[in-house]
Coordinates of C-alpha atoms in Angstrom, one line a residue:
Chain A
M14 CA 73.3 87.3 43.4
P15 CA 72.2 84.0 44.8
S16 CA 72.7 83.3 48.5
G17 CA 74.1 80.2 50.0
P18 CA 71.8 77.3 50.7
H19 CA 72.0 77.8 54.5
T20 CA 70.6 81.4 54.5
P21 CA 67.0 80.4 55.4
Q22 CA 68.4 78.3 58.3
A23 CA 70.5 81.2 59.4
I24 CA 67.5 83.5 59.3
D25 CA 65.5 81.0 61.3
L26 CA 68.2 80.9 64.0
L27 CA 68.3 84.7 64.3
L28 CA 64.5 84.9 64.6
M29 CA 64.9 82.8 67.8
G30 CA 61.4 81.3 67.5
E31 CA 59.5 84.5 67.2
T32 CA 58.5 87.1 64.6
P33 CA 60.0 90.5 65.5
R34 CA 57.9 93.4 66.6
V35 CA 57.6 95.0 63.2
W36 CA 58.0 98.7 64.0
S37 CA 61.0 98.0 66.1
F38 CA 62.6 95.8 63.4
V39 CA 62.1 98.6 60.9
V40 CA 63.9 100.9 63.3
S41 CA 66.8 98.4 63.4
L42 CA 66.8 98.1 59.6
F43 CA 67.0 101.8 59.0
G44 CA 69.7 102.2 61.7
D45 CA 71.7 99.5 59.9
L46 CA 71.0 100.4 56.2
A47 CA 69.8 103.9 55.8
Q48 CA 70.8 106.1 58.7
G49 CA 72.6 108.7 56.6
P50 CA 70.9 112.0 55.7
G51 CA 69.0 111.5 52.4
E52 CA 69.2 107.7 52.5
S53 CA 65.9 106.0 51.9
L54 CA 64.4 102.6 51.4
S55 CA 61.6 101.9 49.0
G56 CA 58.3 100.3 50.1
V57 CA 59.2 97.4 47.8
V58 CA 62.6 96.8 49.6
L59 CA 61.0 97.2 53.0
T60 CA 58.3 94.6 52.1
R61 CA 60.9 92.1 50.9
L62 CA 63.1 92.6 54.0
A63 CA 60.1 92.2 56.2
A64 CA 58.9 89.1 54.3
G65 CA 62.4 87.6 54.8
A66 CA 61.9 87.9 58.5
G67 CA 58.4 86.4 58.4
V68 CA 56.5 89.6 58.6
K69 CA 53.4 89.9 56.4
P70 CA 53.1 92.9 54.0
E71 CA 50.0 94.1 55.8
A72 CA 51.8 94.2 59.2
M73 CA 54.6 96.1 57.5
R74 CA 52.1 98.7 56.1
V75 CA 50.7 99.2 59.6
A76 CA 54.2 99.6 61.1
L77 CA 55.3 102.1 58.5
H78 CA 52.0 104.1 59.0
R79 CA 52.7 104.1 62.8
L80 CA 56.4 105.2 62.4
K81 CA 55.3 108.0 60.1
R82 CA 52.6 109.1 62.6
D83 CA 55.1 109.0 65.5
G84 CA 57.6 111.2 63.6
W85 CA 60.2 108.5 63.1
L86 CA 59.9 108.1 59.3
V87 CA 58.9 110.4 56.5
S88 CA 57.8 109.2 53.1
A89 CA 57.8 110.5 49.5
R90 CA 56.5 109.1 46.2
A91 CA 58.7 108.8 43.2
G92 CA 56.7 107.5 40.3
R93 CA 54.9 104.4 41.4
L94 CA 57.2 103.8 44.4
S95 CA 57.1 105.1 48.0
H96 CA 60.4 105.9 49.6
Y97 CA 60.9 106.0 53.3
R98 CA 63.6 107.7 55.3
L99 CA 64.3 108.6 58.9
S100 CA 63.0 112.0 60.0
E101 CA 65.4 114.4 61.7
T102 CA 64.2 113.1 65.1
G103 CA 64.4 109.5 64.0
R104 CA 67.9 110.0 62.6
A105 CA 69.0 111.8 65.8
Q106 CA 67.7 108.9 68.0
S107 CA 69.2 106.3 65.7
A108 CA 72.6 108.0 65.7
A109 CA 72.5 108.3 69.5
A110 CA 71.9 104.5 69.9
T111 CA 74.4 103.5 67.2
P112 CA 77.7 103.7 69.1
R113 CA 76.4 101.5 71.8
I114 CA 74.8 98.9 69.5
Y115 CA 77.8 98.5 67.3
A116 CA 80.5 98.9 70.0
T117 CA 83.0 96.0 69.9
E118 CA 83.9 96.9 73.5
G119 CA 81.7 97.4 76.6
V120 CA 81.3 100.6 78.5
P121 CA 84.7 101.4 80.1
G122 CA 84.9 100.4 83.8
G123 CA 87.1 101.9 86.5
L124 CA 85.6 105.2 87.4
W125 CA 82.0 105.2 88.9
H126 CA 79.8 107.7 90.6
V127 CA 76.9 107.6 93.0
L128 CA 74.2 110.2 93.1
V129 CA 71.9 110.5 96.1
A130 CA 68.8 112.8 96.3
G131 CA 67.5 114.1 99.6
D132 CA 64.5 116.2 98.5
A133 CA 61.9 116.6 95.6
A134 CA 64.2 118.8 93.5
G135 CA 67.0 116.1 93.7
A136 CA 64.5 113.3 92.9
A137 CA 63.5 115.2 89.8
V138 CA 67.1 115.5 88.7
L139 CA 67.6 111.7 89.3
T140 CA 64.6 110.9 87.2
D141 CA 65.9 112.9 84.3
L142 CA 69.3 111.4 84.6
A143 CA 68.0 107.8 84.9
A144 CA 66.1 108.3 81.6
E145 CA 69.4 108.8 79.8
G146 CA 69.9 105.0 80.3
A147 CA 73.5 105.0 81.8
Y148 CA 72.5 104.4 85.4
V149 CA 71.3 101.7 87.7
Q150 CA 68.7 102.8 90.2
A151 CA 70.4 101.4 93.3
G152 CA 67.6 102.7 95.5
P153 CA 64.5 105.0 95.6
M154 CA 66.8 108.1 95.6
V155 CA 70.1 106.6 94.5
L156 CA 71.7 106.2 91.0
A157 CA 75.0 104.6 90.2
G158 CA 76.7 105.0 86.9
P159 CA 80.1 104.9 85.2
G160 CA 82.5 107.8 84.6
P161 CA 82.7 111.2 86.4
A162 CA 79.8 112.6 88.3
P163 CA 77.8 115.2 86.3
D164 CA 77.4 118.8 87.8
T165 CA 73.9 118.8 89.1
G166 CA 74.0 122.2 90.7
G167 CA 74.8 120.9 94.2
V168 CA 71.3 119.5 94.7
L169 CA 72.6 115.8 94.9
L170 CA 75.2 114.1 97.0
A171 CA 77.8 113.0 94.4
V172 CA 80.8 110.7 95.2
E173 CA 83.0 109.7 92.3
G174 CA 85.7 107.1 92.4
Q175 CA 86.2 103.3 92.4
A176 CA 83.4 100.8 92.9
T177 CA 85.0 98.6 95.6
A178 CA 81.9 96.3 95.7
L179 CA 79.2 95.6 93.1
P180 CA 76.8 93.2 95.0
D181 CA 74.7 90.6 93.3
W182 CA 71.4 92.5 94.1
L183 CA 72.8 95.4 92.1
R184 CA 73.9 93.2 89.2
D185 CA 70.4 91.7 89.0
L186 CA 68.9 95.3 88.9
V187 CA 71.3 96.1 86.0
C188 CA 70.3 92.9 84.1
P189 CA 67.6 90.6 85.5
P190 CA 67.9 86.9 85.0
D191 CA 65.5 86.8 82.0
L192 CA 67.7 89.2 80.1
V193 CA 70.8 87.2 81.1
A194 CA 69.1 84.1 79.7
A195 CA 68.0 86.0 76.5
C196 CA 71.6 87.2 76.0
A197 CA 72.9 83.6 76.2
R198 CA 70.3 82.5 73.6
L199 CA 71.3 85.4 71.3
T200 CA 75.0 84.6 71.6
A201 CA 74.3 81.0 70.7
A202 CA 72.1 82.0 67.7
L203 CA 74.7 84.6 66.4
T204 CA 77.5 82.0 66.7
A205 CA 75.4 79.3 65.0
A206 CA 74.3 81.6 62.2
E207 CA 77.8 82.7 61.5
A208 CA 78.9 79.0 61.2
L209 CA 76.2 78.5 58.6
L210 CA 77.3 81.3 56.3
P211 CA 80.6 80.3 54.6
G212 CA 79.7 81.4 51.1
E213 CA 78.3 84.4 49.2
T214 CA 75.1 86.0 50.3
G215 CA 73.0 88.4 48.2
P216 CA 72.3 92.0 49.1
L217 CA 68.7 91.5 50.3
D218 CA 69.6 88.4 52.4
R219 CA 72.6 90.3 53.8
A220 CA 70.3 93.1 54.8
I221 CA 67.8 90.7 56.4
L222 CA 70.4 88.8 58.3
R223 CA 72.2 91.9 59.4
G224 CA 68.9 93.5 60.4
L225 CA 67.8 90.4 62.5
A226 CA 71.2 90.1 64.2
V227 CA 71.4 93.9 65.0
H228 CA 67.8 93.8 66.1
G229 CA 68.3 90.9 68.5
W230 CA 71.2 92.7 70.1
R231 CA 69.6 96.2 70.0
R232 CA 66.4 95.2 71.8
L233 CA 68.2 93.3 74.5
L234 CA 70.8 96.1 74.9
L235 CA 68.3 98.8 75.2
R236 CA 66.6 97.0 78.1
T237 CA 69.8 97.3 80.1
P238 CA 71.6 100.4 81.3
A239 CA 74.8 101.5 79.5
L240 CA 77.1 100.2 82.3
P241 CA 80.4 98.3 82.2
D242 CA 80.1 94.5 81.8
A243 CA 81.6 94.3 85.3
A244 CA 78.3 95.6 86.7
F245 CA 76.3 92.8 85.0
P246 CA 75.7 89.4 86.6
D247 CA 78.6 86.9 86.3
S248 CA 76.6 84.8 83.9
W249 CA 76.1 87.8 81.5
Q250 CA 77.4 86.9 78.1
G251 CA 77.3 90.5 76.7
P252 CA 81.0 90.4 75.7
A253 CA 80.5 87.1 73.8
A254 CA 77.4 88.4 72.1
R255 CA 79.1 91.6 71.1
A256 CA 82.0 89.6 69.6
A257 CA 79.7 87.2 67.8
L258 CA 77.7 90.1 66.3
A259 CA 80.9 91.8 65.1
R260 CA 82.0 88.5 63.5
L261 CA 78.6 88.0 61.8
L262 CA 78.5 91.6 60.5
A263 CA 82.0 91.3 59.2
R264 CA 81.0 88.3 57.2
L265 CA 77.9 90.0 55.8
P266 CA 79.1 93.4 54.5
R267 CA 76.4 96.2 54.6
P268 CA 74.9 96.2 51.1
D269 CA 74.7 99.4 49.0
L270 CA 71.2 100.8 48.9
A271 CA 71.3 100.7 45.1
E272 CA 72.2 97.0 45.2
V273 CA 69.3 96.2 47.5
E274 CA 66.9 98.3 45.4
A275 CA 68.1 96.6 42.2
E276 CA 67.6 93.1 43.6
A277 CA 64.2 93.9 45.1
Q278 CA 62.9 95.5 41.9
G279 CA 64.6 93.3 39.5
Chain B
M5 CA 96.0 127.8 145.8
P6 CA 93.3 130.5 145.5
S7 CA 91.8 131.0 142.0
G8 CA 91.4 134.3 140.2
P9 CA 88.4 136.6 141.0
H10 CA 86.8 135.8 137.6
T11 CA 86.6 132.0 138.1
P12 CA 82.8 132.1 139.2
Q13 CA 82.0 134.2 136.1
A14 CA 84.0 131.8 133.8
I15 CA 82.1 128.8 135.3
D16 CA 78.8 130.7 134.8
L17 CA 79.7 131.3 131.1
L18 CA 80.6 127.6 130.5
L19 CA 77.4 126.4 132.1
M20 CA 75.6 128.4 129.3
G21 CA 72.5 128.9 131.4
E22 CA 71.8 125.3 132.5
T23 CA 72.9 122.8 135.0
P24 CA 74.6 119.9 133.2
R25 CA 73.0 116.5 133.1
V26 CA 74.9 115.0 136.1
W27 CA 75.8 111.5 134.9
S28 CA 76.9 112.8 131.6
F29 CA 79.0 115.5 133.3
V30 CA 80.6 112.9 135.5
V31 CA 81.6 110.9 132.4
S32 CA 83.2 114.0 131.0
L33 CA 85.0 114.6 134.3
F34 CA 86.4 111.1 134.5
G35 CA 87.4 111.3 130.8
D36 CA 89.3 114.5 131.5
L37 CA 90.8 113.7 134.9
A38 CA 91.0 110.0 135.7
Q39 CA 90.8 108.0 132.6
G40 CA 94.0 106.0 133.2
P41 CA 93.9 102.5 134.7
G42 CA 93.8 102.7 138.5
E43 CA 93.1 106.4 138.5
S44 CA 90.2 107.3 140.9
L45 CA 88.3 110.3 142.3
S46 CA 87.0 110.3 145.8
G47 CA 83.4 111.0 146.6
V48 CA 84.5 114.2 148.4
V49 CA 86.3 115.5 145.2
L50 CA 83.3 114.5 143.0
T51 CA 80.9 116.3 145.3
R52 CA 83.0 119.5 145.2
L53 CA 83.4 119.3 141.4
A54 CA 79.7 118.9 141.1
A55 CA 78.9 121.7 143.4
G56 CA 81.1 123.9 141.4
A57 CA 79.0 123.2 138.4
G58 CA 75.8 123.9 140.4
V59 CA 75.0 120.2 141.0
K60 CA 73.5 119.4 144.4
P61 CA 75.2 116.5 146.4
E62 CA 72.0 114.4 146.3
A63 CA 71.9 114.7 142.5
M64 CA 75.5 113.6 142.4
R65 CA 74.8 110.6 144.6
V66 CA 72.0 109.5 142.3
A67 CA 74.2 109.9 139.3
L68 CA 77.1 107.9 140.9
H69 CA 74.6 105.1 141.8
R70 CA 73.3 105.0 138.2
L71 CA 76.8 105.0 136.7
K72 CA 77.7 102.1 138.9
R73 CA 74.5 100.2 138.1
D74 CA 75.1 100.7 134.4
G75 CA 78.6 99.4 134.6
W76 CA 80.4 102.7 133.9
L77 CA 81.9 103.2 137.3
V78 CA 83.1 100.9 140.1
S79 CA 83.7 102.1 143.7
A80 CA 85.8 101.0 146.6
R81 CA 86.0 102.3 150.2
A82 CA 89.3 103.4 151.7
G83 CA 88.8 104.3 155.4
R84 CA 85.9 106.8 155.6
L85 CA 86.2 107.7 151.8
S86 CA 84.6 106.2 148.8
H87 CA 86.8 106.1 145.7
Y88 CA 85.3 105.8 142.1
R89 CA 87.0 104.8 139.0
L90 CA 86.0 103.9 135.4
S91 CA 85.1 100.2 134.9
E92 CA 86.8 98.4 132.1
T93 CA 83.9 99.1 129.9
G94 CA 83.7 102.7 131.0
R95 CA 87.4 103.3 130.4
A96 CA 87.2 101.6 126.9
Q97 CA 84.3 103.8 125.9
S98 CA 86.0 106.9 127.3
A99 CA 89.2 106.1 125.5
A100 CA 87.3 105.5 122.3
A101 CA 85.8 109.0 122.5
T102 CA 88.8 110.8 123.7
P103 CA 90.7 111.3 120.3
R104 CA 87.7 113.0 118.7
I105 CA 86.9 115.1 121.8
Y106 CA 90.4 116.5 122.2
A107 CA 91.3 116.6 118.5
T108 CA 92.7 120.0 117.4
E109 CA 91.9 119.2 113.8
G110 CA 88.6 118.0 112.3
V111 CA 88.2 114.6 110.6
P112 CA 90.4 114.5 107.4
G113 CA 88.6 115.3 104.2
G114 CA 89.4 114.2 100.7
L115 CA 88.4 110.6 100.5
W116 CA 84.8 109.6 100.9
H117 CA 82.7 106.5 100.4
V118 CA 79.0 105.8 99.8
L119 CA 77.5 102.4 100.8
V120 CA 74.1 101.3 99.5
A121 CA 72.0 98.4 100.7
G122 CA 69.6 96.6 98.5
D123 CA 68.3 93.9 100.8
A124 CA 67.7 93.1 104.4
A125 CA 71.2 91.7 105.0
G126 CA 72.7 94.9 103.7
A127 CA 70.3 97.0 105.7
A128 CA 71.5 95.2 108.9
V129 CA 75.1 95.9 107.9
L130 CA 74.3 99.6 107.4
T131 CA 72.6 99.8 110.8
D132 CA 75.7 98.4 112.5
L133 CA 78.0 100.7 110.6
A134 CA 75.9 103.8 111.3
A135 CA 76.0 103.1 115.1
E136 CA 79.8 103.6 114.9
G137 CA 79.0 107.3 114.4
A138 CA 81.2 108.1 111.4
Y139 CA 78.4 108.2 108.8
V140 CA 75.6 110.4 107.7
Q141 CA 72.5 108.5 106.7
A142 CA 71.9 110.0 103.3
G143 CA 68.8 107.9 102.7
P144 CA 66.9 104.9 104.0
M145 CA 69.5 102.5 102.7
V146 CA 72.4 104.8 102.1
L147 CA 75.4 105.8 104.2
A148 CA 78.1 108.3 103.3
G149 CA 81.3 108.6 105.3
P150 CA 85.0 109.6 105.1
G151 CA 88.0 107.5 104.2
P152 CA 88.1 104.2 102.4
A153 CA 85.1 101.9 102.1
P154 CA 85.1 99.0 104.5
D155 CA 85.0 95.5 103.3
T156 CA 81.4 94.4 103.9
G157 CA 81.5 91.0 102.2
G158 CA 80.1 92.3 98.9
V159 CA 76.6 92.7 100.3
L160 CA 76.6 96.5 99.8
L161 CA 77.3 98.7 96.8
A162 CA 80.5 100.6 97.8
V163 CA 81.9 103.5 95.8
E164 CA 85.0 105.3 97.2
G165 CA 86.5 108.5 96.0
Q166 CA 85.9 112.3 95.9
A167 CA 82.7 113.9 97.1
T168 CA 82.1 116.2 94.2
A169 CA 79.0 117.7 95.7
L170 CA 77.8 117.9 99.4
P171 CA 74.4 119.4 99.2
D172 CA 72.8 121.5 101.9
W173 CA 70.2 118.9 102.7
L174 CA 73.1 116.5 103.5
R175 CA 74.8 119.1 105.6
D176 CA 71.6 119.6 107.6
L177 CA 71.4 115.9 108.2
V178 CA 75.0 115.9 109.4
C179 CA 74.3 118.8 111.8
P180 CA 70.8 120.3 112.1
P181 CA 70.4 124.0 112.7
D182 CA 69.9 123.6 116.5
L183 CA 73.3 122.1 116.9
V184 CA 74.8 124.6 114.6
A185 CA 73.4 127.3 116.9
A186 CA 74.5 125.4 120.0
C187 CA 78.0 125.3 118.6
A188 CA 78.1 129.0 117.9
R189 CA 77.0 129.6 121.6
L190 CA 79.6 127.2 122.9
T191 CA 82.4 128.9 120.8
A192 CA 81.4 132.2 122.2
A193 CA 81.3 130.9 125.8
L194 CA 84.7 129.2 125.5
T195 CA 86.3 132.4 124.0
A196 CA 84.7 134.6 126.7
A197 CA 85.7 132.2 129.5
E198 CA 89.3 132.1 128.2
A199 CA 89.4 135.9 128.2
L200 CA 88.4 136.0 131.9
L201 CA 91.2 133.7 133.0
P202 CA 94.4 135.6 133.0
G203 CA 95.8 134.5 136.4
E204 CA 96.4 131.4 138.5
T205 CA 93.6 129.0 139.0
G206 CA 93.5 126.3 141.7
P207 CA 93.4 122.6 141.0
L208 CA 89.7 122.1 141.8
D209 CA 88.6 125.1 139.8
R210 CA 90.8 124.0 136.9
A211 CA 89.1 120.6 137.1
I212 CA 85.6 122.2 137.1
L213 CA 86.4 124.6 134.4
R214 CA 88.1 122.0 132.2
G215 CA 85.2 119.5 132.9
L216 CA 82.5 122.0 131.9
A217 CA 84.4 123.1 128.7
V218 CA 85.1 119.5 127.7
H219 CA 81.6 118.5 128.6
G220 CA 80.0 121.3 126.5
W221 CA 82.0 120.2 123.5
R222 CA 81.7 116.5 124.0
R223 CA 77.8 116.5 124.3
L224 CA 77.6 118.6 121.1
L225 CA 80.2 116.5 119.2
L226 CA 78.6 113.2 120.1
R227 CA 75.3 114.3 118.6
T228 CA 77.0 114.8 115.3
P229 CA 78.8 112.1 113.1
A230 CA 82.5 112.1 112.9
L231 CA 82.7 113.7 109.4
P232 CA 85.1 116.3 108.0
D233 CA 84.0 119.9 108.7
A234 CA 83.5 120.3 105.0
A235 CA 80.4 118.1 105.4
F236 CA 78.8 120.4 108.0
P237 CA 76.7 123.4 107.2
D238 CA 78.6 126.5 106.1
S239 CA 77.6 128.3 109.5
W240 CA 79.1 125.4 111.5
Q241 CA 81.7 126.8 113.9
G242 CA 83.3 123.5 114.9
P243 CA 86.8 124.5 113.9
A244 CA 86.5 127.7 116.0
A245 CA 85.1 125.8 118.9
R246 CA 87.9 123.2 118.7
A247 CA 90.5 125.9 118.7
A248 CA 88.9 127.8 121.6
L249 CA 88.6 124.6 123.6
A250 CA 92.3 123.9 122.9
R251 CA 93.3 127.4 124.1
L252 CA 91.2 127.2 127.2
L253 CA 92.6 123.8 128.1
A254 CA 96.1 125.0 127.5
R255 CA 95.5 127.9 130.0
L256 CA 94.1 125.4 132.5
P257 CA 96.6 122.6 132.9
R258 CA 95.1 119.3 134.0
P259 CA 95.5 119.1 137.7
D260 CA 97.2 116.1 139.4
L261 CA 94.7 113.9 141.1
A262 CA 96.7 114.2 144.4
E263 CA 96.5 118.0 144.2
V264 CA 92.7 117.9 143.7
E265 CA 92.3 115.5 146.5
A266 CA 94.4 117.6 148.8
E267 CA 92.5 120.7 148.0
A268 CA 89.1 119.0 148.5
Q269 CA 90.0 117.3 151.7
G270 CA 92.1 120.1 153.1

């Protein structure tokens, strides 16, 4: 199926002036196209998708090698083709990130909690909790996050309720100015790309365009904690980016893996 | 009016093995006996009250001098007698501390708030708030206190709600082990003194006994923040001390100033 004449221009917008980090882009592609158990992408498809995003075949081979070595992907040969799929670990991590990446609403606001450590045991608990990505480190021994306070065995001070003040210094910790600016650029790119895509788009191009759009949002989102938009700076365009991504993905239905393989091998 | 035979023993119990710091004891005496505007105590009464607590007349003169110099007391002569009363400042500070000292219940629990500073402006606000004495410093830039969060102009992170965990390290900051032990000793002294006072007690002795009892509780209380008992260590006997003080004071009605003056000058 041929794609509309504006597809290369839309791809160029979504690249936002740089070639994506290949292994991370591949993770985004698998998360979007082949996250289910048993779903795989052939080396031929992956090379075509990468090429569409300006990634050279050699860089793709290196990224696939690294992702296998790090336990994200496993591969199998079928005839002359290599097929790649997410490992159990890779699928679990992809599944864990998916709800947040594809969410059409931000993290619910309202309830907050603050956790304060007062000793080494508490500091260790805070470190583990902070790694889960749903907290802002409000001080050396202080985390603030949404929802009810977890039970931490009484080692931390925990107060749970309304955030009556979320100061600017905290919002800047949640999302520093460079990420606020990146989000504004992404929102503009997603909106402009959507405007360019009135017609039909073929399976491979849909996969590339979806992959780039999801990748742009994913890498931005994963650099910020999973907190309500109200905790972000006033200039944070996260809600607009989320809405623009949803519109773009709705216009570019996820292709069947068989369609993609057929176009790549045809 | 003669006092019961056990009064010296009760005084000895309430002294708890040490002579009170004189200027602080005088503050307790004025707070208990002569806090109202225009109320005064003569030098003769003050010397008798001090002597009853084992304080020498010279030490009392030094203390009165210091309290005048520091603006707590003012004095006036009437004939051959000096009369001392609280200054405006002294009365304001005394009135501010009175509700907590004489409270028969602890600070209400339930609602808490945590305030976190992230910059120098916020740290200055925390310092001012901490000086009000109703917070525990849970970290270098963190206060926790009861009730709703104050409006601090959005310079602090403020979360207000339930304290779902109050760890031991926090309780030890609220009240360190030496004060917990002092509270247990005071509770025992108040209870034992009460048991010794079945009969009539004269105005001066009532004033001394009340003054020592209030002073013992006041100096302990003012070394701890005004937080709910639930935030104190499990071994904190504050509620028992409060109840024992209330029983002792009920048994020793506050004497009229005229009665006290008459007995001292008689």
